[in-house]
PDB file of C-alpha atoms in Angstrom:
ATOM      1  CA  MET A   1     -29.630   2.865 -26.631  1.00 94.00           C
ATOM      2  CA  ARG A   2     -27.018   0.677 -28.231  1.00 95.00           C
ATOM      3  CA  VAL A   3     -23.754   0.380 -26.394  1.00 96.00           C
ATOM      4  CA  VAL A   4     -20.591  -1.603 -26.846  1.00 96.00           C
ATOM      5  CA  PHE A   5     -18.253  -2.343 -24.046  1.00 93.00           C
ATOM      6  CA  VAL A   6     -14.532  -2.586 -24.724  1.00 93.00           C
ATOM      7  CA  GLY A   7     -11.615  -3.023 -22.373  1.00 91.00           C
ATOM      8  CA  PRO A   8      -8.991  -5.598 -21.479  1.00 90.00           C
ATOM      9  CA  PRO A   9      -9.590  -8.760 -19.394  1.00 86.00           C
ATOM     10  CA  GLY A  10      -9.874  -7.668 -15.754  1.00 89.00           C
ATOM     11  CA  ALA A  11     -11.101  -4.248 -16.551  1.00 93.00           C
ATOM     12  CA  GLY A  12     -14.496  -4.827 -14.827  1.00 92.00           C
ATOM     13  CA  LYS A  13     -16.746  -5.092 -17.651  1.00 91.00           C
ATOM     14  CA  GLY A  14     -18.672  -8.079 -16.412  1.00 88.00           C
ATOM     15  CA  THR A  15     -19.376  -6.159 -13.083  1.00 92.00           C
ATOM     16  CA  GLN A  16     -20.349  -2.910 -14.777  1.00 96.00           C
ATOM     17  CA  ALA A  17     -22.439  -4.638 -17.425  1.00 94.00           C
ATOM     18  CA  GLU A  18     -24.764  -6.162 -14.680  1.00 94.00           C
ATOM     19  CA  ASN A  19     -25.343  -2.522 -13.352  1.00 96.00           C
ATOM     20  CA  ILE A  20     -26.002  -0.924 -16.834  1.00 96.00           C
ATOM     21  CA  VAL A  21     -28.493  -3.792 -17.791  1.00 95.00           C
ATOM     22  CA  ARG A  22     -30.262  -3.397 -14.559  1.00 95.00           C
ATOM     23  CA  ASP A  23     -30.474   0.386 -14.376  1.00 96.00           C
ATOM     24  CA  TYR A  24     -30.943   1.053 -18.254  1.00 95.00           C
ATOM     25  CA  GLY A  25     -33.188  -1.829 -19.140  1.00 93.00           C
ATOM     26  CA  LEU A  26     -30.829  -2.900 -22.035  1.00 94.00           C
ATOM     27  CA  PHE A  27     -30.635  -6.255 -23.395  1.00 92.00           C
ATOM     28  CA  HIS A  28     -27.275  -7.804 -22.496  1.00 92.00           C
ATOM     29  CA  LEU A  29     -25.593  -9.553 -25.446  1.00 90.00           C
ATOM     30  CA  SER A  30     -22.606 -11.327 -24.256  1.00 84.00           C
ATOM     31  CA  THR A  31     -21.048 -13.316 -27.107  1.00 81.00           C
ATOM     32  CA  GLY A  32     -20.060 -16.275 -24.882  1.00 77.00           C
ATOM     33  CA  ASP A  33     -23.607 -16.473 -23.642  1.00 81.00           C
ATOM     34  CA  ALA A  34     -25.020 -16.109 -27.097  1.00 83.00           C
ATOM     35  CA  LEU A  35     -22.930 -18.776 -28.511  1.00 83.00           C
ATOM     36  CA  ARG A  36     -23.873 -21.296 -25.645  1.00 83.00           C
ATOM     37  CA  ALA A  37     -27.513 -20.274 -26.063  1.00 86.00           C
ATOM     38  CA  ALA A  38     -27.334 -21.024 -29.863  1.00 86.00           C
ATOM     39  CA  VAL A  39     -25.610 -24.311 -29.299  1.00 89.00           C
ATOM     40  CA  LYS A  40     -28.022 -25.398 -26.701  1.00 92.00           C
ATOM     41  CA  ALA A  41     -31.101 -24.336 -28.932  1.00 92.00           C
ATOM     42  CA  GLN A  42     -29.333 -26.197 -31.889  1.00 93.00           C
ATOM     43  CA  THR A  43     -29.926 -23.457 -34.265  1.00 89.00           C
ATOM     44  CA  PRO A  44     -28.162 -23.969 -37.552  1.00 90.00           C
ATOM     45  CA  ILE A  45     -25.518 -21.355 -36.558  1.00 86.00           C
ATOM     46  CA  GLY A  46     -25.337 -22.915 -33.106  1.00 88.00           C
ATOM     47  CA  ILE A  47     -24.479 -26.342 -34.639  1.00 91.00           C
ATOM     48  CA  LYS A  48     -21.662 -24.835 -36.659  1.00 89.00           C
ATOM     49  CA  ALA A  49     -20.383 -23.079 -33.574  1.00 86.00           C
ATOM     50  CA  ASP A  50     -20.542 -26.210 -31.635  1.00 87.00           C
ATOM     51  CA  GLU A  51     -18.404 -27.958 -34.120  1.00 87.00           C
ATOM     52  CA  TYR A  52     -15.427 -25.343 -33.505  1.00 82.00           C
ATOM     53  CA  MET A  53     -15.935 -25.175 -29.729  1.00 77.00           C
ATOM     54  CA  LYS A  54     -15.711 -28.971 -29.431  1.00 81.00           C
ATOM     55  CA  ALA A  55     -12.557 -29.039 -31.473  1.00 76.00           C
ATOM     56  CA  GLY A  56     -11.158 -26.398 -29.170  1.00 67.00           C
ATOM     57  CA  ALA A  57     -10.945 -23.925 -32.087  1.00 71.00           C
ATOM     58  CA  LEU A  58     -11.866 -20.177 -32.187  1.00 70.00           C
ATOM     59  CA  VAL A  59     -15.289 -19.728 -33.614  1.00 81.00           C
ATOM     60  CA  PRO A  60     -14.827 -17.812 -36.930  1.00 86.00           C
ATOM     61  CA  ASP A  61     -16.055 -14.370 -37.443  1.00 87.00           C
ATOM     62  CA  GLU A  62     -18.782 -15.236 -39.708  1.00 88.00           C
ATOM     63  CA  VAL A  63     -20.370 -17.673 -37.244  1.00 87.00           C
ATOM     64  CA  VAL A  64     -19.987 -15.298 -34.267  1.00 88.00           C
ATOM     65  CA  ILE A  65     -21.488 -12.653 -36.414  1.00 89.00           C
ATOM     66  CA  GLY A  66     -24.492 -14.961 -37.143  1.00 85.00           C
ATOM     67  CA  VAL A  67     -25.094 -15.684 -33.558  1.00 84.00           C
ATOM     68  CA  VAL A  68     -24.938 -11.997 -32.729  1.00 87.00           C
ATOM     69  CA  VAL A  69     -27.512 -11.104 -35.511  1.00 84.00           C
ATOM     70  CA  GLU A  70     -29.966 -14.031 -34.124  1.00 80.00           C
ATOM     71  CA  ARG A  71     -29.711 -12.266 -30.651  1.00 84.00           C
ATOM     72  CA  LEU A  72     -29.905  -8.658 -31.768  1.00 85.00           C
ATOM     73  CA  ASP A  73     -33.553  -9.278 -32.925  1.00 81.00           C
ATOM     74  CA  GLU A  74     -34.367  -9.798 -29.143  1.00 82.00           C
ATOM     75  CA  ALA A  75     -32.932  -6.357 -28.246  1.00 83.00           C
ATOM     76  CA  LYS A  76     -36.031  -4.250 -28.935  1.00 80.00           C
ATOM     77  CA  ASP A  77     -35.364  -1.558 -26.413  1.00 80.00           C
ATOM     78  CA  GLY A  78     -31.529  -1.338 -26.953  1.00 90.00           C
ATOM     79  CA  CYS A  79     -28.627  -3.542 -25.937  1.00 94.00           C
ATOM     80  CA  LEU A  80     -25.356  -3.665 -24.393  1.00 96.00           C
ATOM     81  CA  LEU A  81     -22.839  -5.655 -26.492  1.00 94.00           C
ATOM     82  CA  ASP A  82     -20.090  -7.274 -24.379  1.00 88.00           C
ATOM     83  CA  GLY A  83     -17.245  -9.322 -25.963  1.00 81.00           C
ATOM     84  CA  PHE A  84     -18.350  -8.341 -29.373  1.00 90.00           C
ATOM     85  CA  PRO A  85     -16.999  -6.875 -31.597  1.00 93.00           C
ATOM     86  CA  ARG A  86     -13.500  -8.118 -30.775  1.00 86.00           C
ATOM     87  CA  THR A  87     -11.804  -7.266 -33.983  1.00 89.00           C
ATOM     88  CA  ILE A  88     -12.167  -4.433 -36.699  1.00 93.00           C
ATOM     89  CA  ALA A  89     -13.795  -6.980 -39.168  1.00 92.00           C
ATOM     90  CA  GLN A  90     -16.403  -7.784 -36.586  1.00 92.00           C
ATOM     91  CA  ALA A  91     -16.961  -3.989 -35.994  1.00 95.00           C
ATOM     92  CA  GLU A  92     -17.409  -3.378 -39.550  1.00 95.00           C
ATOM     93  CA  ALA A  93     -19.918  -6.308 -39.856  1.00 93.00           C
ATOM     94  CA  LEU A  94     -21.808  -4.976 -36.865  1.00 94.00           C
ATOM     95  CA  ASP A  95     -21.988  -1.433 -38.304  1.00 95.00           C
ATOM     96  CA  LYS A  96     -23.440  -2.868 -41.444  1.00 94.00           C
ATOM     97  CA  ILE A  97     -25.989  -4.978 -39.667  1.00 91.00           C
ATOM     98  CA  LEU A  98     -27.118  -2.000 -37.496  1.00 92.00           C
ATOM     99  CA  ALA A  99     -27.160   0.207 -40.478  1.00 93.00           C
ATOM    100  CA  GLU A 100     -29.533  -2.154 -42.211  1.00 91.00           C
ATOM    101  CA  LYS A 101     -31.867  -2.103 -39.122  1.00 88.00           C
ATOM    102  CA  ASN A 102     -31.432   1.756 -39.161  1.00 90.00           C
ATOM    103  CA  ALA A 103     -30.246   1.479 -35.620  1.00 90.00           C
ATOM    104  CA  PRO A 104     -26.715   2.564 -35.297  1.00 92.00           C
ATOM    105  CA  LEU A 105     -24.437   2.383 -32.099  1.00 95.00           C
ATOM    106  CA  ASP A 106     -25.048   5.313 -29.763  1.00 96.00           C
ATOM    107  CA  VAL A 107     -21.804   4.904 -27.816  1.00 97.00           C
ATOM    108  CA  VAL A 108     -18.688   2.668 -27.265  1.00 97.00           C
ATOM    109  CA  LEU A 109     -17.491   2.653 -23.663  1.00 97.00           C
ATOM    110  CA  GLU A 110     -13.814   1.814 -23.222  1.00 96.00           C
ATOM    111  CA  LEU A 111     -12.973   0.765 -19.696  1.00 95.00           C
ATOM    112  CA  ALA A 112      -9.298   1.849 -19.260  1.00 95.00           C
ATOM    113  CA  VAL A 113      -7.217   0.247 -16.594  1.00 95.00           C
ATOM    114  CA  PRO A 114      -3.434   0.257 -16.349  1.00 94.00           C
ATOM    115  CA  GLU A 115      -1.848  -3.040 -16.980  1.00 90.00           C
ATOM    116  CA  GLU A 116      -0.276  -3.465 -13.645  1.00 91.00           C
ATOM    117  CA  GLU A 117      -3.729  -3.059 -12.053  1.00 93.00           C
ATOM    118  CA  LEU A 118      -5.090  -5.665 -14.484  1.00 90.00           C
ATOM    119  CA  PHE A 119      -2.600  -8.321 -13.351  1.00 86.00           C
ATOM    120  CA  LYS A 120      -3.352  -7.501  -9.774  1.00 88.00           C
ATOM    121  CA  ARG A 121      -7.256  -7.830 -10.348  1.00 88.00           C
ATOM    122  CA  LEU A 122      -6.898 -10.944 -12.494  1.00 84.00           C
ATOM    123  CA  ALA A 123      -4.487 -12.702 -10.251  1.00 83.00           C
ATOM    124  CA  SER A 124      -6.590 -12.113  -7.225  1.00 85.00           C
ATOM    125  CA  ARG A 125      -9.671 -13.700  -8.753  1.00 79.00           C
ATOM    126  CA  GLY A 126      -8.328 -17.202  -8.239  1.00 72.00           C
ATOM    127  CA  ARG A 127      -9.631 -18.775 -11.420  1.00 68.00           C
ATOM    128  CA  ALA A 128      -7.530 -21.453 -12.850  1.00 67.00           C
ATOM    129  CA  ASP A 129      -6.959 -19.575 -16.234  1.00 63.00           C
ATOM    130  CA  ASP A 130      -5.772 -16.532 -14.325  1.00 69.00           C
ATOM    131  CA  ASN A 131      -2.160 -17.476 -13.780  1.00 77.00           C
ATOM    132  CA  PRO A 132       0.658 -15.144 -14.791  1.00 81.00           C
ATOM    133  CA  GLU A 133       1.452 -16.716 -18.100  1.00 82.00           C
ATOM    134  CA  VAL A 134      -2.181 -16.934 -19.174  1.00 78.00           C
ATOM    135  CA  ILE A 135      -2.873 -13.492 -18.011  1.00 82.00           C
ATOM    136  CA  LYS A 136       0.056 -12.211 -20.225  1.00 84.00           C
ATOM    137  CA  GLN A 137      -1.249 -14.140 -23.119  1.00 82.00           C
ATOM    138  CA  ARG A 138      -4.918 -12.840 -22.797  1.00 82.00           C
ATOM    139  CA  LEU A 139      -3.575  -9.231 -22.506  1.00 86.00           C
ATOM    140  CA  VAL A 140      -1.270  -9.782 -25.614  1.00 86.00           C
ATOM    141  CA  ALA A 141      -4.400 -11.102 -27.470  1.00 82.00           C
ATOM    142  CA  TYR A 142      -6.350  -8.116 -26.331  1.00 87.00           C
ATOM    143  CA  HIS A 143      -3.679  -5.640 -27.439  1.00 88.00           C
ATOM    144  CA  GLU A 144      -3.240  -7.239 -30.914  1.00 88.00           C
ATOM    145  CA  GLN A 145      -6.955  -8.002 -31.742  1.00 85.00           C
ATOM    146  CA  THR A 146      -9.246  -5.822 -29.790  1.00 88.00           C
ATOM    147  CA  GLU A 147      -7.500  -2.641 -28.687  1.00 91.00           C
ATOM    148  CA  PRO A 148      -7.474  -1.535 -32.453  1.00 94.00           C
ATOM    149  CA  LEU A 149     -11.330  -1.055 -31.810  1.00 95.00           C
ATOM    150  CA  VAL A 150     -10.351   1.943 -29.814  1.00 95.00           C
ATOM    151  CA  GLY A 151      -8.979   3.746 -32.873  1.00 95.00           C
ATOM    152  CA  TYR A 152     -11.809   2.499 -35.067  1.00 97.00           C
ATOM    153  CA  TYR A 153     -14.530   3.992 -32.776  1.00 97.00           C
ATOM    154  CA  THR A 154     -12.581   7.100 -32.000  1.00 97.00           C
ATOM    155  CA  GLN A 155     -12.494   7.845 -35.709  1.00 96.00           C
ATOM    156  CA  SER A 156     -16.276   7.285 -35.772  1.00 95.00           C
ATOM    157  CA  GLY A 157     -16.651   9.725 -32.979  1.00 96.00           C
ATOM    158  CA  ILE A 158     -18.494   7.409 -30.678  1.00 97.00           C
ATOM    159  CA  LEU A 159     -15.809   6.209 -28.219  1.00 97.00           C
ATOM    160  CA  ARG A 160     -16.007   7.526 -24.659  1.00 97.00           C
ATOM    161  CA  LYS A 161     -12.999   6.550 -22.346  1.00 97.00           C
ATOM    162  CA  ILE A 162     -13.993   5.601 -18.765  1.00 98.00           C
ATOM    163  CA  ASP A 163     -11.477   5.663 -16.058  1.00 97.00           C
ATOM    164  CA  GLY A 164     -11.548   1.991 -14.707  1.00 96.00           C
ATOM    165  CA  LEU A 165      -9.807   2.753 -11.467  1.00 97.00           C
ATOM    166  CA  GLY A 166     -11.595   3.306  -8.103  1.00 96.00           C
ATOM    167  CA  THR A 167     -14.392   1.573  -6.358  1.00 96.00           C
ATOM    168  CA  VAL A 168     -17.247  -0.277  -8.410  1.00 96.00           C
ATOM    169  CA  GLU A 169     -19.585   2.591  -7.562  1.00 98.00           C
ATOM    170  CA  GLU A 170     -17.068   5.361  -8.551  1.00 98.00           C
ATOM    171  CA  ILE A 171     -16.479   3.731 -11.975  1.00 98.00           C
ATOM    172  CA  TYR A 172     -20.283   3.183 -12.218  1.00 98.00           C
ATOM    173  CA  ALA A 173     -21.059   6.783 -11.538  1.00 98.00           C
ATOM    174  CA  ARG A 174     -18.626   7.812 -14.525  1.00 98.00           C
ATOM    175  CA  ILE A 175     -20.380   5.356 -16.781  1.00 98.00           C
ATOM    176  CA  GLN A 176     -23.767   6.758 -15.828  1.00 98.00           C
ATOM    177  CA  ALA A 177     -22.618  10.321 -16.483  1.00 98.00           C
ATOM    178  CA  VAL A 178     -21.931   9.157 -20.075  1.00 98.00           C
ATOM    179  CA  LEU A 179     -25.042   6.937 -20.529  1.00 97.00           C
ATOM    180  CA  ASN A 180     -27.386   9.569 -19.339  1.00 97.00           C
ATOM    181  CA  GLU A 181     -26.325  11.885 -22.288  1.00 96.00           C
ATOM    182  CA  TYR A 182     -28.079   8.997 -24.492  1.00 91.00           C
ATOM    183  CA  LYS A 183     -31.268   8.544 -22.518  1.00 84.00           C
TER     184      LYS A 183
END
């Protein structure tokens, strides 16, 4: 099973990803973790990524995609992509890569949470980057760059919207109801 997780910061993707990976035996491909691993391993793509990261710049799509391709080879029994794709260009590249492997995405889960709840959740985490101004900037970036994926995957017919309100267990039960259709 190949799954993509989309949703705004604070929607609970990280928490739910742990549950999914544990219960479905999927390889968890987090873009941030993959970039850090490639940098640590000093792969050619990791060296490139490190140059951008040290300069405080966004790592360009082609480098991020290269890192994801490296890690996808480890995903023999399926994967959960978390934090990738973030843009339509990345989604198109992922579709092409998976088509070459004859392993298309099964489902895209959108964890939907109202913005006022996101503010509440993010502000309560107590992280340095979770102050109101930074939260607002992260949500604007999500709406501009990542939210268009909802339309992209809706057109593909593989998007499933998950109500992200409730307890961790209630939300996970909704996710399981969808994922169990693809077992």
